[in-house]
Amino acid sequence: MLNGDEPITIQSISLTGGVMGSVDRIRCGDRSFILKGPPDTATAWGSLAATAQSIEREAELYRYLDQRGFGAPKVAPDCYWSVIDAAGGGTVALEDLGTPGDPAAVMAAGLDHAQALAAVRCLARLHAGSMRTGPGRLEVPYPWLYTAESPDLVAAVQLGLADLPGTLTRCWPGMDVRPDLYLDVAGLLRDSHRGSRLAALCHGDAWAANVIFQQHAEAPDGVTAHLIDWQYAMWGNPLSDVALLLWSSLDPWCRRAWQDELLRRYHSELVILTGLDYPLQACLDDLQRAQPAAALVALASVEAYVAGMGPAEHARFRPRMLDAIDCASAMTGRAAR
């Protein structure tokens, strides 16, 4: 893959310092690839990721995408090779599509209009490739996929919510809210998928730093999007990905102003690719079904979202925090502030 006289350099680009698994850019001259390894089991998050076989799941996901063939829409980096070892663990070597920029700045600013449109188009292409309807649609086609009821997925959300009070105190003193104490995490995750009109392979962690954007003159709005970091790939309501993207990665006023347009763009792309009889109202219903759980997952991911942010970026991100807290509080009838 890399062969030549140039020295090989290794640069860590993990957003979590390797806790959820090492992520390194391997470079030789003008050629490079991304190498992902197993999590750090010395931490609570790393231990959970190892127990849940996150790197093995991601390797299986890339193998699945590769099996779709050259005609399938591209939704992720190409996988050059992957290894799942018998003792547990694995390694994945991926095409280097670049990085989403400084994650702290990306999350603080939120997606712009063109990026948001590109992201929902990418999600529609992903979902269209595996869409199921009718009875049995929620039956999981591959054992390596999470479902909304997977114990490891529920445990990950609960662990993130347990971290929330400390993050609030550190980043936004006085914002003392603990929805983790009184929310039915398992029930909210389950209800976000049960009853959806469609089921499909979902990314499961669709937020701005997990999307690579590239300028492309021939793409609609001049931007393409590809998804990275598939540790939480799952089977269920595809609008759960759209809902999480809206709650995590758009300023509240943008989400409210653009939601109808973004949903229409997603719906149009999905129907064109699948030919499904799936009215726009049904798509909206599935989005609304997923929104409470999306707000919950966004709260559980705040520690990752704000990693590296300074005071000015905390202030920029604060309205999104309050919006998610308001949504979580509405589930319990408690005041958010």
XYZ file of C-alpha atoms in Angstrom:
337
model
C 0.000 0.000 0.000
C 2.796 2.399 0.983
C 6.132 1.647 -0.599
C 8.850 4.055 -1.515
C 11.893 5.812 -0.226
C 10.019 8.503 1.711
C 9.942 8.143 5.511
C 6.738 6.819 7.013
C 5.102 9.109 9.581
C 2.375 8.248 12.078
C -0.006 10.906 13.413
C -2.676 10.185 16.009
C -6.013 11.755 15.022
C -8.246 10.099 17.624
C -10.896 12.463 19.012
C -10.850 10.583 22.324
C -7.130 10.148 22.812
C -7.416 6.499 21.816
C -9.921 5.595 24.535
C -12.427 4.249 22.002
C -9.631 2.854 19.855
C -6.480 4.193 18.262
C -6.907 6.223 15.066
C -3.697 7.058 13.209
C -2.903 8.629 9.873
C -0.054 6.674 8.268
C 1.735 8.779 5.662
C 4.501 8.062 3.170
C 5.213 10.967 0.874
C 1.924 12.090 -0.655
C 0.176 8.795 0.110
C -1.670 7.997 3.309
C -4.306 5.839 4.947
C -6.140 5.715 8.278
C -5.390 2.833 10.662
C -7.897 2.068 13.425
C -7.123 -0.240 16.327
C -8.783 -1.655 19.459
C -9.897 0.465 22.448
C -7.989 1.224 25.634
C -9.418 -1.221 28.182
C -7.965 0.722 31.123
C -10.833 3.253 30.926
C -14.558 2.812 31.529
C -15.407 3.780 27.947
C -12.635 1.646 26.512
C -13.635 -1.333 28.601
C -17.238 -1.005 27.432
C -16.093 -0.684 23.804
C -13.931 -3.798 24.158
C -16.760 -5.781 25.754
C -19.072 -4.659 22.954
C -16.413 -5.629 20.348
C -16.567 -2.180 18.755
C -13.585 -2.578 16.420
C -14.797 -6.010 15.312
C -18.251 -4.556 14.593
C -16.681 -1.766 12.560
C -14.591 -4.232 10.549
C -17.726 -6.233 9.775
C -19.507 -3.038 8.735
C -16.809 -2.117 6.229
C -16.844 -5.655 4.851
C -20.598 -5.329 4.369
C -20.209 -2.019 2.537
C -17.521 -3.523 0.324
C -19.791 -6.437 -0.597
C -22.383 -4.042 -1.990
C -20.218 -3.665 -5.088
C -19.020 -0.789 -7.252
C -22.516 0.344 -8.218
C -23.563 1.158 -4.660
C -23.482 4.825 -3.644
C -20.350 5.685 -1.690
C -21.230 6.556 1.924
C -17.909 5.888 3.718
C -14.162 5.638 3.101
C -13.021 2.560 1.201
C -11.631 -0.190 3.408
C -8.250 -1.431 2.170
C -8.075 -4.347 4.604
C -9.344 -5.450 7.989
C -8.374 -8.052 10.562
C -10.482 -9.580 13.324
C -8.272 -11.684 15.558
C -9.391 -14.790 17.383
C -8.557 -13.362 20.817
C -10.884 -10.383 20.352
C -9.926 -7.105 18.804
C -8.986 -6.100 15.323
C -7.589 -3.497 12.960
C -9.040 -1.595 10.011
C -7.110 0.270 7.294
C -9.179 2.928 5.536
C -8.989 5.389 2.689
C -7.853 8.798 3.908
C -10.590 11.259 2.930
C -9.152 13.980 5.138
C -10.497 15.169 8.473
C -13.557 17.204 9.443
C -11.275 19.967 10.694
C -10.784 20.903 14.331
C -13.555 18.889 16.049
C -14.093 21.504 18.761
C -14.564 24.284 16.216
C -16.738 22.074 14.001
C -19.066 21.145 16.834
C -19.210 24.673 18.240
C -20.084 26.204 14.874
C -22.475 23.480 13.746
C -23.047 22.476 10.136
C -23.705 25.125 7.540
C -26.632 24.809 5.135
C -24.748 23.074 2.329
C -23.094 20.635 4.735
C -26.425 19.749 6.349
C -27.969 19.027 2.951
C -24.979 16.890 1.946
C -25.139 14.961 5.228
C -28.832 14.040 4.898
C -28.273 13.000 1.280
C -25.475 10.699 2.451
C -27.726 9.223 5.130
C -30.448 8.592 2.554
C -27.954 6.751 0.340
C -26.851 4.640 3.285
C -30.376 3.733 4.336
C -31.617 3.043 0.816
C -29.153 0.192 0.388
C -30.753 -1.981 3.082
C -34.315 -0.695 3.472
C -37.028 -3.065 4.704
C -40.744 -2.579 5.206
C -43.619 -4.685 6.473
C -43.764 -7.352 9.191
C -40.387 -8.542 10.361
C -38.622 -5.360 9.234
C -36.972 -4.939 12.654
C -35.462 -8.428 12.603
C -31.703 -7.889 12.570
C -30.070 -9.248 9.390
C -26.509 -9.391 10.790
C -25.398 -10.390 14.300
C -22.761 -7.634 14.462
C -25.351 -4.849 14.320
C -26.753 -3.213 17.426
C -30.468 -2.778 17.922
C -32.185 -0.176 20.080
C -32.527 -2.864 22.754
C -28.903 -4.065 22.760
C -27.637 -4.017 26.371
C -24.242 -2.628 25.318
C -25.888 0.282 23.496
C -28.125 1.069 26.482
C -25.058 0.859 28.750
C -23.137 3.310 26.522
C -25.935 5.896 26.728
C -26.211 5.415 30.493
C -22.441 5.838 30.894
C -22.541 9.048 28.864
C -25.406 10.414 30.956
C -23.517 9.564 34.139
C -20.679 11.786 32.858
C -23.079 14.645 32.071
C -23.219 16.408 35.475
C -19.448 16.729 35.629
C -19.307 18.048 32.059
C -22.019 20.608 32.815
C -20.226 21.795 35.930
C -16.922 22.141 34.092
C -18.229 23.804 30.923
C -21.399 25.612 32.004
C -21.352 26.283 35.764
C -24.854 26.570 37.157
C -26.455 24.349 34.497
C -27.179 21.667 37.086
C -29.501 19.228 35.360
C -29.415 15.456 35.760
C -31.916 13.857 33.374
C -29.951 10.609 33.693
C -31.472 10.087 37.134
C -35.063 9.846 36.020
C -35.183 8.929 32.336
C -36.055 5.457 31.086
C -33.088 5.092 28.740
C -33.941 1.607 27.526
C -37.581 2.540 26.947
C -36.785 5.736 25.054
C -34.298 3.976 22.787
C -36.750 1.150 22.147
C -39.671 3.461 21.387
C -37.627 5.520 18.929
C -37.434 2.470 16.641
C -40.487 0.367 17.440
C -43.375 1.268 15.157
C -41.290 3.005 12.490
C -42.560 2.481 8.960
C -39.080 1.516 7.737
C -36.024 -0.291 9.075
C -32.487 -0.088 7.724
C -28.798 -0.121 8.548
C -28.154 3.059 10.555
C -24.841 4.761 11.298
C -25.903 5.144 14.932
C -23.567 8.054 15.772
C -24.278 10.668 13.106
C -22.815 13.924 14.383
C -20.694 16.539 12.651
C -17.236 15.215 13.579
C -18.205 11.817 12.146
C -18.865 13.291 8.689
C -16.151 14.164 6.182
C -17.157 16.950 3.781
C -15.417 17.606 0.486
C -15.935 20.317 -2.090
C -17.189 18.811 -5.329
C -18.308 20.997 -8.213
C -20.675 18.377 -9.664
C -22.419 17.555 -6.369
C -25.693 19.225 -5.399
C -24.827 22.390 -3.452
C -21.153 21.758 -4.289
C -20.477 19.477 -1.294
C -20.247 15.712 -0.751
C -20.379 13.904 2.593
C -19.048 10.553 3.812
C -19.547 8.911 7.192
C -16.747 7.691 9.451
C -16.545 5.994 12.890
C -19.107 3.219 12.635
C -18.704 1.672 16.108
C -22.422 2.091 16.823
C -23.821 0.831 13.523
C -27.292 -0.542 14.214
C -30.500 -1.819 12.685
C -33.679 0.179 13.161
C -35.526 3.384 12.331
C -33.339 5.177 9.757
C -34.730 8.559 10.812
C -32.868 8.095 14.102
C -29.703 9.081 12.196
C -31.364 12.184 10.782
C -32.749 13.154 14.186
C -29.356 12.814 15.907
C -27.666 14.875 13.193
C -30.251 17.653 13.640
C -30.061 17.690 17.450
C -26.297 17.360 17.793
C -24.908 19.340 14.892
C -27.186 22.297 14.134
C -27.749 25.424 16.152
C -31.373 25.359 17.404
C -32.485 28.182 15.127
C -30.936 26.390 12.116
C -32.614 23.133 13.048
C -36.006 24.798 13.264
C -35.514 26.860 10.104
C -34.050 24.074 7.955
C -35.717 20.906 9.265
C -38.531 20.824 6.687
C -36.113 21.375 3.799
C -33.639 18.807 5.107
C -36.360 16.212 5.619
C -37.704 16.816 2.118
C -34.232 16.415 0.641
C -33.680 13.199 2.604
C -37.112 11.858 1.650
C -36.694 12.705 -2.022
C -33.310 11.003 -2.245
C -34.583 7.918 -0.407
C -37.701 7.493 -2.559
C -35.769 8.015 -5.797
C -33.231 5.351 -4.824
C -35.722 2.776 -3.497
C -39.012 3.443 -5.290
C -40.787 2.923 -1.966
C -44.320 4.075 -1.288
C -43.271 6.185 1.661
C -45.236 9.428 2.000
C -43.480 12.499 3.331
C -45.852 12.537 6.313
C -44.780 8.993 7.236
C -41.152 10.159 7.058
C -41.988 13.054 9.375
C -43.748 10.673 11.768
C -40.655 8.458 11.896
C -38.463 11.510 12.535
C -40.680 12.679 15.385
C -40.665 9.165 16.839
C -36.851 9.265 16.935
C -36.372 12.803 18.286
C -36.628 12.158 22.059
C -34.026 9.393 21.904
C -31.845 11.550 19.636
C -31.855 14.339 22.228
C -30.981 11.756 24.883
C -28.064 10.353 22.858
C -26.864 13.898 22.171
C -26.781 14.582 25.921
C -24.942 11.313 26.513
C -22.328 12.356 23.926
C -21.665 15.864 25.242
C -18.303 14.883 26.751
C -17.120 13.919 23.267
C -18.766 16.912 21.576
C -17.044 19.512 23.764
C -13.602 17.870 23.936
C -11.055 20.550 23.172
C -13.476 23.473 23.328
C -12.550 26.743 25.012
C -14.875 29.232 26.766
C -15.960 30.985 23.548
C -16.839 27.652 21.930
C -18.697 26.542 25.071
C -20.794 29.702 24.812
C -21.516 28.999 21.140
C -22.530 25.419 21.900
C -24.645 26.309 24.969
C -27.989 26.833 23.118
C -27.768 23.301 21.728
C -27.193 21.964 25.225
C -30.197 23.834 26.600
C -32.368 22.626 23.723
C -31.459 18.984 24.348
C -31.975 19.412 28.091
C -35.384 20.988 27.477
C -36.338 17.990 25.328
C -35.109 15.545 27.975
C -36.918 17.478 30.695
C -40.145 17.463 28.679
C -40.018 13.664 28.799
C -40.263 13.831 32.570
C -42.342 16.971 33.063
C -39.496 18.704 34.895
C -38.110 22.174 34.299
C -34.843 22.309 32.385
C -33.363 25.318 34.123
